mmCIF file of C-alpha atoms in Angstrom:
data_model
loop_
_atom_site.group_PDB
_atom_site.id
_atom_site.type_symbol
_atom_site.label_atom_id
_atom_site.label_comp_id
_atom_site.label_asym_id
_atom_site.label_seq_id
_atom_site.Cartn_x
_atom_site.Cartn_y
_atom_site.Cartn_z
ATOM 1 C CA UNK A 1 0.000 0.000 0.000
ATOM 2 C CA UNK A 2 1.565 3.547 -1.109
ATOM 3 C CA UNK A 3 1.617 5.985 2.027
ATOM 4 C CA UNK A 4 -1.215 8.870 1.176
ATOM 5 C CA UNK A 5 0.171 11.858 -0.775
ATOM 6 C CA UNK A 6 -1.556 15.435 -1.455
ATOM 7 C CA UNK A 7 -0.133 16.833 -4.938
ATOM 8 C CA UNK A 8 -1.622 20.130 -5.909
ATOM 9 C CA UNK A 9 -2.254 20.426 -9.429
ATOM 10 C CA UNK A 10 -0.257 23.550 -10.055
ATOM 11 C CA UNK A 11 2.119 25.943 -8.368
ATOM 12 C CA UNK A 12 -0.346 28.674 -8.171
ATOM 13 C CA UNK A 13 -3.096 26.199 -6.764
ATOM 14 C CA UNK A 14 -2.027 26.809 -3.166
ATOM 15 C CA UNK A 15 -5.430 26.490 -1.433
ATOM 16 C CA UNK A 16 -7.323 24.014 -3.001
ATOM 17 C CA UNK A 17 -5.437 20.251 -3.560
ATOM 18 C CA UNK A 18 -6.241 17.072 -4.844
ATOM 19 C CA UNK A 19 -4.986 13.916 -2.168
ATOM 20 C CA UNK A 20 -4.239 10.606 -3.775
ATOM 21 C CA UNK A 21 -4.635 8.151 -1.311
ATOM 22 C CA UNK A 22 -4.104 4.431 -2.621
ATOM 23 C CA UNK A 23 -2.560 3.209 -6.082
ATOM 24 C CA UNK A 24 -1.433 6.294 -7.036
ATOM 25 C CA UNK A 25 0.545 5.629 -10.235
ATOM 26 C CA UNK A 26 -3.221 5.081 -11.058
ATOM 27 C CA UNK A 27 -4.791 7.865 -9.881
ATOM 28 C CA UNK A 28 -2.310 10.458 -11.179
ATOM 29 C CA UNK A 29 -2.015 8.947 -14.200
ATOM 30 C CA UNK A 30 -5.689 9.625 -14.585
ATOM 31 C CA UNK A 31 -5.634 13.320 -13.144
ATOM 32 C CA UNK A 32 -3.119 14.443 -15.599
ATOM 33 C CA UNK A 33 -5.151 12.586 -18.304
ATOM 34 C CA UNK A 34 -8.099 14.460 -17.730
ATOM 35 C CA UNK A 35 -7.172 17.453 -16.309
ATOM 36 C CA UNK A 36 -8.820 20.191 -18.487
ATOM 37 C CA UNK A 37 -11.816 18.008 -19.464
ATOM 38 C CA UNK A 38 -15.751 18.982 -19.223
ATOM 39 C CA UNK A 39 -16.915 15.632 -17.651
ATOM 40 C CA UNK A 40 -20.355 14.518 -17.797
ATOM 41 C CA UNK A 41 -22.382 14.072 -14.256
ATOM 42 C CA UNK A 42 -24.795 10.957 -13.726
ATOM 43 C CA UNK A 43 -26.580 10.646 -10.480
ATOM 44 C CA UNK A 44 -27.986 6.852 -10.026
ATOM 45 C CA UNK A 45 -31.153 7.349 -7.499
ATOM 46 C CA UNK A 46 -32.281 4.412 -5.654
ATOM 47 C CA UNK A 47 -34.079 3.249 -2.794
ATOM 48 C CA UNK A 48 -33.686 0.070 -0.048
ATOM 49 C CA UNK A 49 -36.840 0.182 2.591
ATOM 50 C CA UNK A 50 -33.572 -0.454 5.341
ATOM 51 C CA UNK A 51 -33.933 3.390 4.936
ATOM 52 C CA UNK A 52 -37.047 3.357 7.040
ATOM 53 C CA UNK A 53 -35.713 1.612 9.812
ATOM 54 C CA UNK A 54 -35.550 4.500 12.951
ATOM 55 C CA UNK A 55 -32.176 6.221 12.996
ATOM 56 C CA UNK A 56 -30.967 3.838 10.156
ATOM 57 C CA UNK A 57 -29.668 7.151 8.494
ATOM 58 C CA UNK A 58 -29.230 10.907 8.888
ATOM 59 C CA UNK A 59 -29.862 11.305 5.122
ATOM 60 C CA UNK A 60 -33.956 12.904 6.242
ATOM 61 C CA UNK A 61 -34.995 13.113 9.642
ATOM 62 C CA UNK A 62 -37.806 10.377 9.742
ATOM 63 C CA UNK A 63 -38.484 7.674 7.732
ATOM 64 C CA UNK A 64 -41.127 9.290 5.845
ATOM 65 C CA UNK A 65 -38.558 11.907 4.772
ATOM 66 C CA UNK A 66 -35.722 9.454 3.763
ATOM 67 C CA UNK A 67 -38.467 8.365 1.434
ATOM 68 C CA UNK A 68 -37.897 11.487 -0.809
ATOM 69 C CA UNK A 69 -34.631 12.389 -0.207
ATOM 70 C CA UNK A 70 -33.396 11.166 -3.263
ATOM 71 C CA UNK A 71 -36.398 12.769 -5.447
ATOM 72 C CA UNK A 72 -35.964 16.015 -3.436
ATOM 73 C CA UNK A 73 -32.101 15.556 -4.096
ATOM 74 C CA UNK A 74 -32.642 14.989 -7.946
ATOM 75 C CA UNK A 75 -35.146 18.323 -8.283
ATOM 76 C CA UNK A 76 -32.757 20.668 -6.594
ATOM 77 C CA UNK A 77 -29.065 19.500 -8.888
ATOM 78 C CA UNK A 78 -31.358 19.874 -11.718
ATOM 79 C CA UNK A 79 -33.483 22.606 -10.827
ATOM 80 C CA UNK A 80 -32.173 24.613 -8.147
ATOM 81 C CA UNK A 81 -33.821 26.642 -5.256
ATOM 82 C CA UNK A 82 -37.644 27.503 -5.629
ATOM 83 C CA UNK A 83 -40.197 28.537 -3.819
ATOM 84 C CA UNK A 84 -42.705 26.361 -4.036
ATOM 85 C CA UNK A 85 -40.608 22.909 -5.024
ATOM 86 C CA UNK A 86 -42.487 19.756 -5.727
ATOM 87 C CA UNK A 87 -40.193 17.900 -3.047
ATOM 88 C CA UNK A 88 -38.562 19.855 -1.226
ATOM 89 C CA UNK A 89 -35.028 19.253 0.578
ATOM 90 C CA UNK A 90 -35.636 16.907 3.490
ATOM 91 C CA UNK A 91 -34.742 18.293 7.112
ATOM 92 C CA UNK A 92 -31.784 16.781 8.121
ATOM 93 C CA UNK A 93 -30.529 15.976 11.662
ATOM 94 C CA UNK A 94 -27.880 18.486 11.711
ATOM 95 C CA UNK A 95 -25.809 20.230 8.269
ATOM 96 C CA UNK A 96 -27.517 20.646 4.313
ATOM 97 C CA UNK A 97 -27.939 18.358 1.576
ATOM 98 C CA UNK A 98 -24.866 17.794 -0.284
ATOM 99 C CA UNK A 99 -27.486 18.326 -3.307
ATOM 100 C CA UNK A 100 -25.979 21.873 -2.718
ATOM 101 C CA UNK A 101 -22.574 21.058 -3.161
ATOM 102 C CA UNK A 102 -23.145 19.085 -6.409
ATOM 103 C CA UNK A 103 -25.632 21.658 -7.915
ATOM 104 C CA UNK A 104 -23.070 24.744 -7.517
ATOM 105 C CA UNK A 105 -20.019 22.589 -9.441
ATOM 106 C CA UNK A 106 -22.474 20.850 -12.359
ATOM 107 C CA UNK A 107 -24.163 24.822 -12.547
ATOM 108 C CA UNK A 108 -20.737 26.735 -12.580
ATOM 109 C CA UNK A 109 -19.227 24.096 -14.784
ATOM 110 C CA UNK A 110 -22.157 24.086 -17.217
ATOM 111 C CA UNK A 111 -21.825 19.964 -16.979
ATOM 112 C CA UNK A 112 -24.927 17.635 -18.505
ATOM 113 C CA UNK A 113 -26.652 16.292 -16.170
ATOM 114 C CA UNK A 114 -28.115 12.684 -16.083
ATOM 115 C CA UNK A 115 -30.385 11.271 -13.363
ATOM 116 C CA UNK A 116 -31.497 7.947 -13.366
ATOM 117 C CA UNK A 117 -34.132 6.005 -11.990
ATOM 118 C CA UNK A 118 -33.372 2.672 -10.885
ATOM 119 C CA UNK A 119 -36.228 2.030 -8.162
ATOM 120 C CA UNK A 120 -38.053 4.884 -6.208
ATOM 121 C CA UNK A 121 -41.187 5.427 -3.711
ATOM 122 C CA UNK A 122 -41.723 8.615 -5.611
ATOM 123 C CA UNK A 123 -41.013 9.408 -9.641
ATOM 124 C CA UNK A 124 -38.861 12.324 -9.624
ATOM 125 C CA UNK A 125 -40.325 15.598 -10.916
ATOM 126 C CA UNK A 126 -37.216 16.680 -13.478
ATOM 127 C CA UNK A 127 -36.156 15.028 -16.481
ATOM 128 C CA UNK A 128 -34.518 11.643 -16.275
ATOM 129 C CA UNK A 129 -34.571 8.168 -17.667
ATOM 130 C CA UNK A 130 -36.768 5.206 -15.819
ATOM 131 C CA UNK A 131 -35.015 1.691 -15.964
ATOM 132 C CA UNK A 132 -37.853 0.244 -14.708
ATOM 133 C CA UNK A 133 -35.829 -0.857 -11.760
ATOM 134 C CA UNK A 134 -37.267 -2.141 -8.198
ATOM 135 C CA UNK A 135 -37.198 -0.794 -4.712
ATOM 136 C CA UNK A 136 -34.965 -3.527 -2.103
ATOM 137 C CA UNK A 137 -36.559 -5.072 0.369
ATOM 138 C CA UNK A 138 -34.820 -4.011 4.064
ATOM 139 C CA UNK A 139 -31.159 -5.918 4.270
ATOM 140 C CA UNK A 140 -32.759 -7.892 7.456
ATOM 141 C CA UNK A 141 -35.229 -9.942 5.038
ATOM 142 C CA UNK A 142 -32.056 -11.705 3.197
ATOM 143 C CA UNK A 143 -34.394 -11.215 0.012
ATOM 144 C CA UNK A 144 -33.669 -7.523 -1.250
ATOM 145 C CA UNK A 145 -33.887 -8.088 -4.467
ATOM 146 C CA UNK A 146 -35.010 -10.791 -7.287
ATOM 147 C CA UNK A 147 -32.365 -12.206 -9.242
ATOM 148 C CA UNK A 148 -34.017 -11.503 -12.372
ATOM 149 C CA UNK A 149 -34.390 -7.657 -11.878
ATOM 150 C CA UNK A 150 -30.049 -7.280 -10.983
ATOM 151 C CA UNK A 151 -29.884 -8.933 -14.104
ATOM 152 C CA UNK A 152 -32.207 -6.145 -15.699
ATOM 153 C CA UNK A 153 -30.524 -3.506 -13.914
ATOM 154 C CA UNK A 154 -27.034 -4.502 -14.820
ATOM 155 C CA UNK A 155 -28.149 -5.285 -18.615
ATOM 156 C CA UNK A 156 -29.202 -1.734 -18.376
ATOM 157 C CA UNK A 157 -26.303 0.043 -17.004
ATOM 158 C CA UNK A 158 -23.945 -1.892 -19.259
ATOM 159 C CA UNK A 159 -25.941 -0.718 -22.544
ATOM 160 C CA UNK A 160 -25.972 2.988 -20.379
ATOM 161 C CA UNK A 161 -22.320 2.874 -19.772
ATOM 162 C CA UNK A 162 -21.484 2.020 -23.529
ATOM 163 C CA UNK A 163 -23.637 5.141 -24.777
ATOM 164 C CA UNK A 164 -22.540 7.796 -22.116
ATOM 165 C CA UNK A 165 -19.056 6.403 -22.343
ATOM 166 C CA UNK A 166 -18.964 6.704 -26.062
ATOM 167 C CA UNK A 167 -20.494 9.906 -26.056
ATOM 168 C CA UNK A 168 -18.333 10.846 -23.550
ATOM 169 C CA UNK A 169 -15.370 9.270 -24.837
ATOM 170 C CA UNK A 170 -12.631 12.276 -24.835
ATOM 171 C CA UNK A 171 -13.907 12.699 -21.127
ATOM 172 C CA UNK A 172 -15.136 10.764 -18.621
ATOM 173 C CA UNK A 173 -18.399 10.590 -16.565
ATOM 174 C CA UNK A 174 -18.839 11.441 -13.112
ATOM 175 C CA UNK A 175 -21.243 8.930 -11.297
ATOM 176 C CA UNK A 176 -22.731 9.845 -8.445
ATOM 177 C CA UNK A 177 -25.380 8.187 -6.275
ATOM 178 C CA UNK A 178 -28.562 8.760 -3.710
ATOM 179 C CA UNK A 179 -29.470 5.869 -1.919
ATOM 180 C CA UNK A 180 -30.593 6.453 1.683
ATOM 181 C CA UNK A 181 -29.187 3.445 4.048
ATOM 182 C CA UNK A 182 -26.780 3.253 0.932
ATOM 183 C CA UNK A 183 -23.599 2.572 3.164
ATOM 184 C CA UNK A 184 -25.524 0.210 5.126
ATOM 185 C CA UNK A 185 -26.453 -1.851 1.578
ATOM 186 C CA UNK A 186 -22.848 -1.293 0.816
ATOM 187 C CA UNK A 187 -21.625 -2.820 4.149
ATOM 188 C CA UNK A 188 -24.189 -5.458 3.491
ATOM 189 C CA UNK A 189 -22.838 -6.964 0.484
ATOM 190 C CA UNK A 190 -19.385 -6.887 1.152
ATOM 191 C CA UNK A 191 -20.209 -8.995 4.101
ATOM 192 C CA UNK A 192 -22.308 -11.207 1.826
ATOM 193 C CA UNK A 193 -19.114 -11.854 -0.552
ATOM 194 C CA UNK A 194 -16.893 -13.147 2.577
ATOM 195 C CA UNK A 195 -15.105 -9.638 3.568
ATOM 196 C CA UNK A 196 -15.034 -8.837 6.921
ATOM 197 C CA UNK A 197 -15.692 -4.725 7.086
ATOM 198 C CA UNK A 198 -17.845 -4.917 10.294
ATOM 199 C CA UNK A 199 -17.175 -1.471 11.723
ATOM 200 C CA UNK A 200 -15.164 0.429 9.134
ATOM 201 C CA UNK A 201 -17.957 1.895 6.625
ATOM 202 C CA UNK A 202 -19.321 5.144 7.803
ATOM 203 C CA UNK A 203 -22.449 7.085 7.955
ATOM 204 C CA UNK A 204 -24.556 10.022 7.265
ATOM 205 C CA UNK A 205 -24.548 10.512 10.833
ATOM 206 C CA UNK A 206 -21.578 12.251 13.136
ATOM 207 C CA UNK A 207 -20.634 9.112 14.950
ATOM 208 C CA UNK A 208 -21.347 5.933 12.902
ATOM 209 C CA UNK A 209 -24.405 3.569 13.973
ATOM 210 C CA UNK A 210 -22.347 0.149 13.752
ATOM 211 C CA UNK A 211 -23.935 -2.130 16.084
ATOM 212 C CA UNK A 212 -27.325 -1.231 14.307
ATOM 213 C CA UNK A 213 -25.852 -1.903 10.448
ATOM 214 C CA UNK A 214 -24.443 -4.796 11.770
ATOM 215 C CA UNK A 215 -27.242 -6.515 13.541
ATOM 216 C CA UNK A 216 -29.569 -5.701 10.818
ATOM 217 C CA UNK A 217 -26.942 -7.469 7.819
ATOM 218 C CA UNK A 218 -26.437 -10.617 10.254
ATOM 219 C CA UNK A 219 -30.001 -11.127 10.411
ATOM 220 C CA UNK A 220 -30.485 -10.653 6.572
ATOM 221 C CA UNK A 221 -27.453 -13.281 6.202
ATOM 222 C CA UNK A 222 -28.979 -16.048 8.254
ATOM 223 C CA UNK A 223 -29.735 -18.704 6.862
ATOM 224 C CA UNK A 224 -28.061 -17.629 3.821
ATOM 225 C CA UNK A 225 -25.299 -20.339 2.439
ATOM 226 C CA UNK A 226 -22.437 -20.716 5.375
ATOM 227 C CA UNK A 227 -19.619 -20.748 2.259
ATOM 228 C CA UNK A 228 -19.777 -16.539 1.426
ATOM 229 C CA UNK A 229 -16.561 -16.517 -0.558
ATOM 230 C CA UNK A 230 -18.170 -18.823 -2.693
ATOM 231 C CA UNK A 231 -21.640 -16.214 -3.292
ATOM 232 C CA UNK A 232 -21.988 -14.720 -6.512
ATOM 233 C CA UNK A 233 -22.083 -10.792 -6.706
ATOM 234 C CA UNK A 234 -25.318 -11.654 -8.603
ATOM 235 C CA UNK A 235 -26.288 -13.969 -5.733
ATOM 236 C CA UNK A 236 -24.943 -11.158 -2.642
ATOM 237 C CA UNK A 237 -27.195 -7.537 -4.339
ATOM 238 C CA UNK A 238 -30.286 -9.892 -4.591
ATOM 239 C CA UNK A 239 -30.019 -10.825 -0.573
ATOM 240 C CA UNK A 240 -28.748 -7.572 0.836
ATOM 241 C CA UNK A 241 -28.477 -5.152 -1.704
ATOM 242 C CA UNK A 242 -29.873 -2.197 -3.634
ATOM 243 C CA UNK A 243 -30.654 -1.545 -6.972
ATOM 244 C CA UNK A 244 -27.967 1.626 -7.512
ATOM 245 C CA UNK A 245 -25.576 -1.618 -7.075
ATOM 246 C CA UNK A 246 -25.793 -3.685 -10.038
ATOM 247 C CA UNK A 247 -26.389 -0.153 -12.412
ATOM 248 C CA UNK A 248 -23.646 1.269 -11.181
ATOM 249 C CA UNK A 249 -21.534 -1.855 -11.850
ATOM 250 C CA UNK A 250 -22.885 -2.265 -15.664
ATOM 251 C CA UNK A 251 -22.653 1.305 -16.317
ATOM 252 C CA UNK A 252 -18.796 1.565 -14.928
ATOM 253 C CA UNK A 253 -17.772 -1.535 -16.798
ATOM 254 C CA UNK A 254 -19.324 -0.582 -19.691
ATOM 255 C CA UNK A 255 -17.972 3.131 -19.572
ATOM 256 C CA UNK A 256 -14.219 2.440 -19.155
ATOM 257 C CA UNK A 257 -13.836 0.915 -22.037
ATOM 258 C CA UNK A 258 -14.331 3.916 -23.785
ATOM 259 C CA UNK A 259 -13.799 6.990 -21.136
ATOM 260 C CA UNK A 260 -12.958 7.780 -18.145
ATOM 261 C CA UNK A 261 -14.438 7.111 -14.756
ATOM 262 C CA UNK A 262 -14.892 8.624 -12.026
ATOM 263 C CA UNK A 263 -16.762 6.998 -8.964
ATOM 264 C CA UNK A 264 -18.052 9.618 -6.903
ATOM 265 C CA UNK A 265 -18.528 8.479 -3.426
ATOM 266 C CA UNK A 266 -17.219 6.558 -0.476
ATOM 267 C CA UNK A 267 -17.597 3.180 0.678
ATOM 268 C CA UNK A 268 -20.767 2.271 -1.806
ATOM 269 C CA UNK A 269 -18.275 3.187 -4.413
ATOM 270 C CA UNK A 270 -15.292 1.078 -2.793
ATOM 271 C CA UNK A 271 -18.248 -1.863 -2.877
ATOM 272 C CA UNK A 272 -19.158 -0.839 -6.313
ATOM 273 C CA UNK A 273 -15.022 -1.655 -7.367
ATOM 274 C CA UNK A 274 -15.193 -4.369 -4.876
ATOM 275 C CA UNK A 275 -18.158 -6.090 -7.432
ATOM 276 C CA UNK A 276 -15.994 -5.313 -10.456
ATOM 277 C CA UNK A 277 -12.954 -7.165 -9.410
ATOM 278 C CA UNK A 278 -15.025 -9.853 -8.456
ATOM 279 C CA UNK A 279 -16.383 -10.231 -11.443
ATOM 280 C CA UNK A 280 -12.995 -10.564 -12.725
ATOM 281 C CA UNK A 281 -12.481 -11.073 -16.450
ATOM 282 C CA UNK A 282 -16.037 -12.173 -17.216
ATOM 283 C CA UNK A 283 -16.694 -8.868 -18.619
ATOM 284 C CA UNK A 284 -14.101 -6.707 -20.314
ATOM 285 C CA UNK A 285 -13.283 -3.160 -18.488
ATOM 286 C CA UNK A 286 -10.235 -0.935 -18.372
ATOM 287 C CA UNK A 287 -8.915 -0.473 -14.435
ATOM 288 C CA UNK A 288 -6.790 2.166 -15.991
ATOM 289 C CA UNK A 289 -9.699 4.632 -16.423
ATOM 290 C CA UNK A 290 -11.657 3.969 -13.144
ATOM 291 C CA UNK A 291 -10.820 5.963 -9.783
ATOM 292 C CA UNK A 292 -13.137 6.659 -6.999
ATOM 293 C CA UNK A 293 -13.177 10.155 -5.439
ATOM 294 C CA UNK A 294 -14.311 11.681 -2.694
ATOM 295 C CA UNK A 295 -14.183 14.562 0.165
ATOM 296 C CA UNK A 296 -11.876 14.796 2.705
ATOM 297 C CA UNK A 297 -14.764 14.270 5.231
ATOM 298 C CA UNK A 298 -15.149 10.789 4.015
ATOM 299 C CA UNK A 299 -11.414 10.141 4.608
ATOM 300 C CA UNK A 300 -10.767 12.462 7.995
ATOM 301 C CA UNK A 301 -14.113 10.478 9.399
ATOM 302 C CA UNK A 302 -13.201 9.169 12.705
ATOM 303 C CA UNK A 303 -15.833 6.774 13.748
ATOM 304 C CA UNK A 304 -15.466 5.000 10.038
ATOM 305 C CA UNK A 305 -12.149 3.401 8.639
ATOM 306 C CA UNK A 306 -11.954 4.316 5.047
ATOM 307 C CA UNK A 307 -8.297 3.363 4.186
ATOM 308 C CA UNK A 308 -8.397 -0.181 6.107
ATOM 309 C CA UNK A 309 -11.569 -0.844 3.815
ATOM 310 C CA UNK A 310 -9.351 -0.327 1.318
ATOM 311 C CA UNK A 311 -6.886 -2.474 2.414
ATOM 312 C CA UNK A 312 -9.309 -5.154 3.161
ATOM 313 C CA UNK A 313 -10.984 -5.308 -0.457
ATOM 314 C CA UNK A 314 -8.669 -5.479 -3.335
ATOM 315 C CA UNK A 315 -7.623 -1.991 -3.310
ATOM 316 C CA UNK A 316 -9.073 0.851 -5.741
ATOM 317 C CA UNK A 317 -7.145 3.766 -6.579
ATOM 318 C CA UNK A 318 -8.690 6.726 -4.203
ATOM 319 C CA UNK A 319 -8.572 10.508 -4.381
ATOM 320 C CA UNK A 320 -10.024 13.339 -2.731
ATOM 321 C CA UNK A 321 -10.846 16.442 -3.045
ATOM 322 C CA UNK A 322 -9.247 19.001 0.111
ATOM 323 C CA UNK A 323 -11.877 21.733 -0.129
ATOM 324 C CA UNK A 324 -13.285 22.732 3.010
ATOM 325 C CA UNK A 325 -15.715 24.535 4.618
ATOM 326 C CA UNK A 326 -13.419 26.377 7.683
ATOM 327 C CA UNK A 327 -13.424 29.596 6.143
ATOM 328 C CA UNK A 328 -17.517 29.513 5.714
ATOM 329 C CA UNK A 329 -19.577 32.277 8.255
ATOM 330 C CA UNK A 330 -23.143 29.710 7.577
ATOM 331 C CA UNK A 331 -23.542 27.176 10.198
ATOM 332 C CA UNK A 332 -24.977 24.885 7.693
ATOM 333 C CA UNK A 333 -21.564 24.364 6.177
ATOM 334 C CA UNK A 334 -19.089 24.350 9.091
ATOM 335 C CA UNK A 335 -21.513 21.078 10.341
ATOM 336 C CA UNK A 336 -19.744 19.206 7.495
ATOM 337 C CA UNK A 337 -16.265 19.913 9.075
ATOM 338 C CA UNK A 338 -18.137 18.487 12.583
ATOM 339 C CA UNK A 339 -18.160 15.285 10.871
ATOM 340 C CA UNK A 340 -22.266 15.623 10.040
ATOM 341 C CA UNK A 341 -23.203 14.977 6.071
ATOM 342 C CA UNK A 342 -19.469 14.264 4.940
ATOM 343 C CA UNK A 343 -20.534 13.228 1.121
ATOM 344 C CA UNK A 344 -23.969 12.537 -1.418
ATOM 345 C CA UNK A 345 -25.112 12.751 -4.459
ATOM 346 C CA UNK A 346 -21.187 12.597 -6.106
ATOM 347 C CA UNK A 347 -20.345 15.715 -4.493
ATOM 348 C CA UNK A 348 -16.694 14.827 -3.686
ATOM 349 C CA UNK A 349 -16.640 14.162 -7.586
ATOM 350 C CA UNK A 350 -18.009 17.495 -8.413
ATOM 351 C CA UNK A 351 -15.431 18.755 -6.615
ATOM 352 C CA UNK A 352 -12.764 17.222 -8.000
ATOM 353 C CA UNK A 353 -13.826 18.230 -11.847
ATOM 354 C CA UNK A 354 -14.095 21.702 -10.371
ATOM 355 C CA UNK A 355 -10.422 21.347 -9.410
ATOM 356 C CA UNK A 356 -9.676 20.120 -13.007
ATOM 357 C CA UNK A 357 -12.330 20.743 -15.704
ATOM 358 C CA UNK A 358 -11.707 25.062 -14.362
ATOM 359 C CA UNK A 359 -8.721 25.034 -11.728
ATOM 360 C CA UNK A 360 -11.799 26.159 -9.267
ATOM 361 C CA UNK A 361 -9.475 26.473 -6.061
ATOM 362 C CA UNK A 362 -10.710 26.840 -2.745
ATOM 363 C CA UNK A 363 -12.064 30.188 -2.742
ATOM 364 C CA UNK A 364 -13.976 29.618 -6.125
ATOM 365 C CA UNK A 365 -16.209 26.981 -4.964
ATOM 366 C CA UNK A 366 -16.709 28.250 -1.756
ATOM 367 C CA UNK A 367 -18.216 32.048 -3.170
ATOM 368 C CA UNK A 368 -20.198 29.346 -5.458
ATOM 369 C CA UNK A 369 -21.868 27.067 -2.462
ATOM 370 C CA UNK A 370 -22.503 30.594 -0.587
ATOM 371 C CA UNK A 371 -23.929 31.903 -3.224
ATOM 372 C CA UNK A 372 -26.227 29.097 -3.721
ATOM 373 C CA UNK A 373 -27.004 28.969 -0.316
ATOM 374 C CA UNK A 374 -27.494 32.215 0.299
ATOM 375 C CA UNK A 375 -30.517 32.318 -2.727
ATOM 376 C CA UNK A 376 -31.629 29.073 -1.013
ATOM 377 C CA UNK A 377 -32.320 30.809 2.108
ATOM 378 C CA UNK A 378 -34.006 34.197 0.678
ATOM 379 C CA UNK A 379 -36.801 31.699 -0.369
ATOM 380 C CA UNK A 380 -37.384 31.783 2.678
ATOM 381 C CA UNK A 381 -37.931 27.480 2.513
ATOM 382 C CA UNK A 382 -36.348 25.604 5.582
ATOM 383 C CA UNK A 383 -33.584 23.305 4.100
#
């Protein structure tokens, strides 16, 4: 494993850096390949009913509001602020939706925008493309999802991947996700394909809820076959996953081979490249072009253990983006530096194609997520 190493991307780019974390021939390789490039954003929106468990998540307040956070999530990166929104942005325990981070980058940096529907209480109320996916079933039933619909919803983000990829292909795509519980799902089947990461994914919340993830994955394993290394990834989404998982894994696969990749998240991206190694050479793909990134929340979080989940799946290449909110007067931003919120909706990516696509250092993004905010709250809307 190569030691962490921060490498800003120019000599005048004093404020605002880019960390690479693990394989980092890899992921600077892939910085200085793309550096300069409009990427494209995708935002996969999904939905596991483990979100409705009490205090499952921080991602909405109560269970009835973690049942539009991702529709709410998807109106305001597409839309923006309004008065009168047809879901508005779900209270959250403490902190803002990262929706705002994501919707000043993909705004200032004039990227498209795809949102995707792979299984929803709620159809969203902007412009985006139905898969006719499925909502999971809670982790604790051991039946999340039937093995016929991952198929679908792999099928689907393969033949995805190869058009946005292609159409992409002197670029690379930025894909993002909204699954409340989504860590929780991620933790789920990375337990279900024999890896022991009990108490090293994180949360929405400030301190991570690891005895409850836990408790509720064990009971959706029981009875489940004793042999995990020898389940299928197929075989692990369909008992304890959710159907962002099996989308996001056609859709990256299918990408790479003809752009770039960036994974925009923490640990249900790390599960994400945990699925694609698995999968092995079964499908073609090009490691080369796929990187996750991420905040430096995610990887400063200290009741989660980002880096040894690294080292305990076979090992993507991470980055991060070292913007931060310390120099912010709103109290809805310095929460994030508190450890509340951390990451959603691909922000961390978004900020990392800020960083490259237009050299936006810190001070750039930050007058650009103030800004935004600041029209959010003459609306006078709570957020």
């Amino acid at each position: 494993m190569s030691s962490p190493l921060t490498m800003p991307l120019n000599s005048s780019d004093a404020h605002c850096l880019i960390a690479h974390h693990t394989n980092i021939d890899i992921t600077q390789r892939w910085q200085q390949k793309y550096q300069g490039k409009r990427p494209c954003y995708i935002c996969i929106l999904g939905f596991t009913e483990t979100a409705l468990v009490p205090d499952i998540s921080a991602a909405g307040n109560t269970p009835k509001a973690r049942r539009m956070t991702a529709v709410a999530d998807a109106e305001f990166i597409y839309d923006g602020p309004s008065p009168n929104p047809h879901y508005p942005l779900p209270p959250l325990q403490a902190g803002v939706s990262p929706a705002l981070l994501t919707r000043a980058i993909t705004t200032g940096l004039n990227l498209p925008v795809y949102l995707f529907n792979t299984g929803l209480p709620y159809s969203p109320s902007v412009p985006h493309i139905d898969i006719d996916g499925a909502i999971a079933r809670c982790v604790s039933s051991g039946q999340a999802l039937p093995l016929d619909k991952v198929d679908q919803l792999f099928n689907a983000g393969l033949r995805w991947g190869k058009t946005l990829g292609r159409r992409f292909s002197d670029s690379y795509l930025i894909i993002g996700e909204c699954v409340v519980a989504g860590t929780t799902t991620a933790q789920a089947t990375l337990t279900a394909l024999g890896f022991n990461v009990a108490g090293l994914i994180g949360s929405s919340h400030a301190i991570c809820n690891h005895k409850q993830k836990t408790e509720l994955i064990e009971t959706g394993l029981q009875g489940q076959p004793a042999n995990q290394s020898k389940r299928s990834v197929w075989e692990a989404i369909a008992a304890v996953g959710d159907p962002m998982q099996p989308f996001a894994l056609g859709m990256t696969l299918a990408a790479s081979q003809h752009s770039g990749v960036l994974l925009a998240g923490g640990s249900q991206m790390i599960a994400v490249y945990t699925m694609l190694q698995q999968l092995g050479s079964r499908y073609p793909w090009n490691s080369n072009n796929i990187v996750i990134g991420t905040t430096q929340w995610i990887m400063n979080d200290a009741t989660s253990q980002l880096m040894k989940l690294a080292r305990t799946v076979p090992t993507p290449p991470i980055m991060s983006s070292q913007f931060s909110f310390k120099q912010s007067n709103y109290p809805q931003f310095t929460l994030f530096e508190q450890g509340y919120v951390k990451e959603g909706v691909g922000a961390g990516g978004c900020l990392i194609a800020g960083h490259l696509y237009q050299n936006w250092q810190q001070t750039k993004s930050l007058q650009a997520m103030e800004a935004l905010l600041e029209s959010c709250l003459k609306q006078s809307k709570p957020l």
